[in-house]
Amino acid sequence: MQRLYRKRIVLGVGGGIAAYKSAELVRRLRDQGAEVRVVMTQGGREFITPLTLQALSGHPVHLDLLDPAAEAAMGHIELARWADLVLIAPATADVMARLAQGVANDLLTTLVLATDAQVALAPAMNQAMWRDPATQANAELLRGRGLRFFGPAAGSQACGDVGPGRMLEAEELAQRAADCFQFLSLTGRHVLITAGPTQENIDPVRYITNHSSGKMGFALAEAAAEAGARVTLVTGPVHLPTPDRVSRVDVVSARDMLAACEAAMPADLLIAAAAVADYRPEVVAAQKLKKDPTKGDGLLLQLVRNPDILATLAQRADRPFSVGFAAETENLLEYASRKLKDKNLDLIVANDVANPSIGFNSEENAITVIDRELHETAFAQTSKGKIARQLIAFIADRLNQH
Ligand SMILES: Cc1cc2nc3c(=O)[nH]c(=O)nc-3n(C[C@H](O)[C@H](O)[C@H](O)COP(=O)(O)O)c2cc1C
């Protein structure tokens, strides 16, 4: 089985003797189905040629931060966004020190700062360098920030010493890279995600809508695709680019959204992150409404209930594992748990949209997930991209136990 099928791996190559093993590692990662892009440090280039890694990865090797050509095509930000995993092998003492300090003086260290993806280091160095308190303190700091360490192994070293500091073999590193995705695994699953607001027409030029930006739903779609799912994203009107590997269906009204979701069924997992209008105007005026002086200063708009998309899909015989969102401005957890029961959901994600630093239109979010046993799991405030990855990992875990 290709355990890294369609996974995107940035392989960072530092300036150590073990860089010769990176060539083999590119092969092993590709054998597992991964797409690999190589970034080399200045030091890395002294030990193995970019040409070798270009030939093995099938793509030009990225060398410079300040490269106008690379910036236009795929500079540090593009690579940071592209990656599902950044694996640095060999990770030299110098690369570790620079990462620990947040130094961003070359392409590799800059993209590590810029990425939301998982980062793993395969240290490779002389045993005394590895044991040195400075290196150990850096490793501790980086582990504390969530970077993973693959190795090092102990044994005989190129310099003649014996001890810890050997880089793991390529085969083992490829397996460890695959392990990074095992808990996220939605491979083979169809995931249906709704996002954004809906628009409910009043007349040909006016509509009722809400402040949803769609950012959370789009981040979830991206994270689900990274986790190997086939993703259908049904979205109301938003100004967001379609995440890679996601199939997008644009809709306007709540009724359109329900129809698009029904057309996309069956799905294994439904995540309803859209802010769907509960009501729509009963009658959509055929012509633009004019001010009517005979009716005084008011205008009475009669509204009717929209279909409940989530409840409708969660009640089907082939119902997917159903996850709802409760965006509330008060009594958050109480309203959210009521919604979980009323709509027959498996999980509900509660977020407090009264807090301007999270929720609608903001870049960050903080959420609490409630399950059927009313057990609450809180996710601390961070970027919507990071929250999305954590949430997808959590949901995938529950789905896989289901
Ligand atoms: C022959 C030779 C071998 C080296 N091997 C290693 C090594 O295995 N691990 C390490 O951390 N540094 C090693 N170094 C030191 C690094 O090359 C040096 O710290 C360099 O600045 C690291 O560059 P980087 O940050 O691009 O990885 C070696 C140096 C030389 C001259």
PDB file of N, CA, C and O in Angstrom, residues 101-136:
ATOM      1  N   GLN A 101      15.736  29.311  17.159  1.00  0.00           N
ATOM      2  CA  GLN A 101      15.750  30.763  17.365  1.00  0.00           C
ATOM      3  C   GLN A 101      14.755  31.496  16.477  1.00  0.00           C
ATOM      4  O   GLN A 101      14.628  32.716  16.566  1.00  0.00           O
ATOM      5  N   GLY A 102      14.088  30.788  15.592  1.00  0.00           N
ATOM      6  CA  GLY A 102      13.159  31.454  14.665  1.00  0.00           C
ATOM      7  C   GLY A 102      13.890  32.256  13.605  1.00  0.00           C
ATOM      8  O   GLY A 102      13.324  33.187  13.030  1.00  0.00           O
ATOM      9  N   VAL A 103      15.161  31.902  13.354  1.00  0.00           N
ATOM     10  CA  VAL A 103      15.918  32.610  12.308  1.00  0.00           C
ATOM     11  C   VAL A 103      15.332  32.240  10.948  1.00  0.00           C
ATOM     12  O   VAL A 103      14.955  31.096  10.718  1.00  0.00           O
ATOM     13  N   ALA A 104      15.239  33.235  10.069  1.00  0.00           N
ATOM     14  CA  ALA A 104      14.658  32.993   8.747  1.00  0.00           C
ATOM     15  C   ALA A 104      15.602  33.561   7.700  1.00  0.00           C
ATOM     16  O   ALA A 104      15.264  34.489   6.972  1.00  0.00           O
ATOM     17  N   ASN A 105      16.811  33.010   7.633  1.00  0.00           N
ATOM     18  CA  ASN A 105      17.818  33.589   6.741  1.00  0.00           C
ATOM     19  C   ASN A 105      18.113  32.740   5.517  1.00  0.00           C
ATOM     20  O   ASN A 105      19.053  32.988   4.794  1.00  0.00           O
ATOM     21  N   ASP A 106      17.310  31.705   5.298  1.00  0.00           N
ATOM     22  CA  ASP A 106      17.387  30.996   4.023  1.00  0.00           C
ATOM     23  C   ASP A 106      16.010  30.421   3.710  1.00  0.00           C
ATOM     24  O   ASP A 106      15.066  30.567   4.505  1.00  0.00           O
ATOM     25  N   LEU A 107      15.884  29.794   2.558  1.00  0.00           N
ATOM     26  CA  LEU A 107      14.563  29.329   2.110  1.00  0.00           C
ATOM     27  C   LEU A 107      13.974  28.306   3.080  1.00  0.00           C
ATOM     28  O   LEU A 107      12.790  28.377   3.434  1.00  0.00           O
ATOM     29  N   LEU A 108      14.807  27.366   3.536  1.00  0.00           N
ATOM     30  CA  LEU A 108      14.279  26.286   4.377  1.00  0.00           C
ATOM     31  C   LEU A 108      13.741  26.810   5.710  1.00  0.00           C
ATOM     32  O   LEU A 108      12.608  26.503   6.098  1.00  0.00           O
ATOM     33  N   THR A 109      14.541  27.608   6.408  1.00  0.00           N
ATOM     34  CA  THR A 109      14.097  28.086   7.719  1.00  0.00           C
ATOM     35  C   THR A 109      12.900  29.031   7.571  1.00  0.00           C
ATOM     36  O   THR A 109      12.002  29.031   8.407  1.00  0.00           O
ATOM     37  N   THR A 110      12.875  29.808   6.494  1.00  0.00           N
ATOM     38  CA  THR A 110      11.756  30.733   6.295  1.00  0.00           C
ATOM     39  C   THR A 110      10.477  29.961   6.034  1.00  0.00           C
ATOM     40  O   THR A 110       9.421  30.281   6.569  1.00  0.00           O
ATOM     41  N   LEU A 111      10.561  28.921   5.227  1.00  0.00           N
ATOM     42  CA  LEU A 111       9.318  28.198   4.923  1.00  0.00           C
ATOM     43  C   LEU A 111       8.822  27.418   6.141  1.00  0.00           C
ATOM     44  O   LEU A 111       7.624  27.246   6.315  1.00  0.00           O
ATOM     45  N   VAL A 112       9.739  26.987   7.014  1.00  0.00           N
ATOM     46  CA  VAL A 112       9.285  26.315   8.247  1.00  0.00           C
ATOM     47  C   VAL A 112       8.475  27.301   9.104  1.00  0.00           C
ATOM     48  O   VAL A 112       7.445  26.949   9.671  1.00  0.00           O
ATOM     49  N   LEU A 113       8.941  28.564   9.157  1.00  0.00           N
ATOM     50  CA  LEU A 113       8.169  29.555   9.926  1.00  0.00           C
ATOM     51  C   LEU A 113       6.822  29.820   9.278  1.00  0.00           C
ATOM     52  O   LEU A 113       5.835  30.090   9.958  1.00  0.00           O
ATOM     53  N   ALA A 114       6.792  29.737   7.956  1.00  0.00           N
ATOM     54  CA  ALA A 114       5.579  30.148   7.228  1.00  0.00           C
ATOM     55  C   ALA A 114       4.553  29.025   7.099  1.00  0.00           C
ATOM     56  O   ALA A 114       3.418  29.285   6.721  1.00  0.00           O
ATOM     57  N   THR A 115       4.936  27.805   7.426  1.00  0.00           N
ATOM     58  CA  THR A 115       4.021  26.700   7.122  1.00  0.00           C
ATOM     59  C   THR A 115       3.101  26.357   8.295  1.00  0.00           C
ATOM     60  O   THR A 115       3.465  26.513   9.458  1.00  0.00           O
ATOM     61  N   ASP A 116       1.912  25.889   7.943  1.00  0.00           N
ATOM     62  CA  ASP A 116       0.973  25.322   8.916  1.00  0.00           C
ATOM     63  C   ASP A 116       1.125  23.811   8.958  1.00  0.00           C
ATOM     64  O   ASP A 116       0.489  23.137   9.758  1.00  0.00           O
ATOM     65  N   ALA A 117       1.933  23.275   8.027  1.00  0.00           N
ATOM     66  CA  ALA A 117       2.050  21.815   7.910  1.00  0.00           C
ATOM     67  C   ALA A 117       2.873  21.248   9.079  1.00  0.00           C
ATOM     68  O   ALA A 117       3.548  21.982   9.799  1.00  0.00           O
ATOM     69  N   GLN A 118       2.801  19.943   9.225  1.00  0.00           N
ATOM     70  CA  GLN A 118       3.644  19.282  10.220  1.00  0.00           C
ATOM     71  C   GLN A 118       5.108  19.412   9.786  1.00  0.00           C
ATOM     72  O   GLN A 118       5.394  19.395   8.592  1.00  0.00           O
ATOM     73  N   VAL A 119       5.989  19.507  10.776  1.00  0.00           N
ATOM     74  CA  VAL A 119       7.426  19.594  10.473  1.00  0.00           C
ATOM     75  C   VAL A 119       8.125  18.474  11.242  1.00  0.00           C
ATOM     76  O   VAL A 119       7.873  18.278  12.434  1.00  0.00           O
ATOM     77  N   ALA A 120       8.965  17.723  10.533  1.00  0.00           N
ATOM     78  CA  ALA A 120       9.704  16.633  11.177  1.00  0.00           C
ATOM     79  C   ALA A 120      11.192  16.787  10.870  1.00  0.00           C
ATOM     80  O   ALA A 120      11.570  17.195   9.764  1.00  0.00           O
ATOM     81  N   LEU A 121      12.007  16.486  11.863  1.00  0.00           N
ATOM     82  CA  LEU A 121      13.463  16.599  11.703  1.00  0.00           C
ATOM     83  C   LEU A 121      14.108  15.235  11.872  1.00  0.00           C
ATOM     84  O   LEU A 121      13.766  14.489  12.804  1.00  0.00           O
ATOM     85  N   ALA A 122      15.037  14.937  10.980  1.00  0.00           N
ATOM     86  CA  ALA A 122      15.845  13.723  11.126  1.00  0.00           C
ATOM     87  C   ALA A 122      17.274  14.185  11.420  1.00  0.00           C
ATOM     88  O   ALA A 122      18.063  14.436  10.499  1.00  0.00           O
ATOM     89  N   PRO A 123      17.632  14.339  12.704  1.00  0.00           N
ATOM     90  CA  PRO A 123      18.963  14.859  13.033  1.00  0.00           C
ATOM     91  C   PRO A 123      20.061  13.919  12.563  1.00  0.00           C
ATOM     92  O   PRO A 123      19.884  12.688  12.548  1.00  0.00           O
ATOM     93  N   ALA A 124      21.177  14.516  12.185  1.00  0.00           N
ATOM     94  CA  ALA A 124      22.337  13.739  11.742  1.00  0.00           C
ATOM     95  C   ALA A 124      23.570  14.537  12.094  1.00  0.00           C
ATOM     96  O   ALA A 124      23.768  15.633  11.563  1.00  0.00           O
ATOM     97  N   MET A 125      24.358  14.024  13.017  1.00  0.00           N
ATOM     98  CA  MET A 125      25.582  14.753  13.386  1.00  0.00           C
ATOM     99  C   MET A 125      26.478  13.877  14.249  1.00  0.00           C
ATOM    100  O   MET A 125      26.042  12.815  14.731  1.00  0.00           O
ATOM    101  N   ASN A 126      27.659  14.328  14.431  1.00  0.00           N
ATOM    102  CA  ASN A 126      28.618  13.677  15.319  1.00  0.00           C
ATOM    103  C   ASN A 126      28.008  13.551  16.721  1.00  0.00           C
ATOM    104  O   ASN A 126      27.283  14.441  17.169  1.00  0.00           O
ATOM    105  N   GLN A 127      28.333  12.445  17.397  1.00  0.00           N
ATOM    106  CA  GLN A 127      27.688  12.178  18.686  1.00  0.00           C
ATOM    107  C   GLN A 127      27.932  13.273  19.723  1.00  0.00           C
ATOM    108  O   GLN A 127      27.041  13.576  20.525  1.00  0.00           O
ATOM    109  N   ALA A 128      29.106  13.895  19.678  1.00  0.00           N
ATOM    110  CA  ALA A 128      29.387  14.962  20.654  1.00  0.00           C
ATOM    111  C   ALA A 128      28.551  16.202  20.343  1.00  0.00           C
ATOM    112  O   ALA A 128      28.078  16.896  21.246  1.00  0.00           O
ATOM    113  N   MET A 129      28.365  16.464  19.027  1.00  0.00           N
ATOM    114  CA  MET A 129      27.518  17.606  18.647  1.00  0.00           C
ATOM    115  C   MET A 129      26.078  17.358  19.112  1.00  0.00           C
ATOM    116  O   MET A 129      25.401  18.265  19.571  1.00  0.00           O
ATOM    117  N   TRP A 130      25.595  16.110  18.946  1.00  0.00           N
ATOM    118  CA  TRP A 130      24.229  15.798  19.354  1.00  0.00           C
ATOM    119  C   TRP A 130      24.071  15.905  20.876  1.00  0.00           C
ATOM    120  O   TRP A 130      23.087  16.411  21.385  1.00  0.00           O
ATOM    121  N   ARG A 131      25.110  15.422  21.607  1.00  0.00           N
ATOM    122  CA  ARG A 131      25.012  15.428  23.071  1.00  0.00           C
ATOM    123  C   ARG A 131      25.207  16.823  23.654  1.00  0.00           C
ATOM    124  O   ARG A 131      24.891  17.048  24.817  1.00  0.00           O
ATOM    125  N   ASP A 132      25.769  17.726  22.877  1.00  0.00           N
ATOM    126  CA  ASP A 132      26.077  19.051  23.415  1.00  0.00           C
ATOM    127  C   ASP A 132      24.813  19.686  23.997  1.00  0.00           C
ATOM    128  O   ASP A 132      23.738  19.618  23.397  1.00  0.00           O
ATOM    129  N   PRO A 133      24.945  20.320  25.188  1.00  0.00           N
ATOM    130  CA  PRO A 133      23.752  20.906  25.822  1.00  0.00           C
ATOM    131  C   PRO A 133      23.008  21.897  24.924  1.00  0.00           C
ATOM    132  O   PRO A 133      21.785  22.009  25.005  1.00  0.00           O
ATOM    133  N   ALA A 134      23.745  22.599  24.077  1.00  0.00           N
ATOM    134  CA  ALA A 134      23.067  23.577  23.193  1.00  0.00           C
ATOM    135  C   ALA A 134      22.142  22.851  22.233  1.00  0.00           C
ATOM    136  O   ALA A 134      20.986  23.235  22.032  1.00  0.00           O
ATOM    137  N   THR A 135      22.654  21.760  21.634  1.00  0.00           N
ATOM    138  CA  THR A 135      21.827  21.004  20.681  1.00  0.00           C
ATOM    139  C   THR A 135      20.654  20.358  21.400  1.00  0.00           C
ATOM    140  O   THR A 135      19.521  20.374  20.908  1.00  0.00           O
ATOM    141  N   GLN A 136      20.920  19.805  22.588  1.00  0.00           N
ATOM    142  CA  GLN A 136      19.841  19.169  23.350  1.00  0.00           C
ATOM    143  C   GLN A 136      18.766  20.181  23.737  1.00  0.00           C
ATOM    144  O   GLN A 136      17.569  19.889  23.665  1.00  0.00           O
TER     145      GLN A 136
END
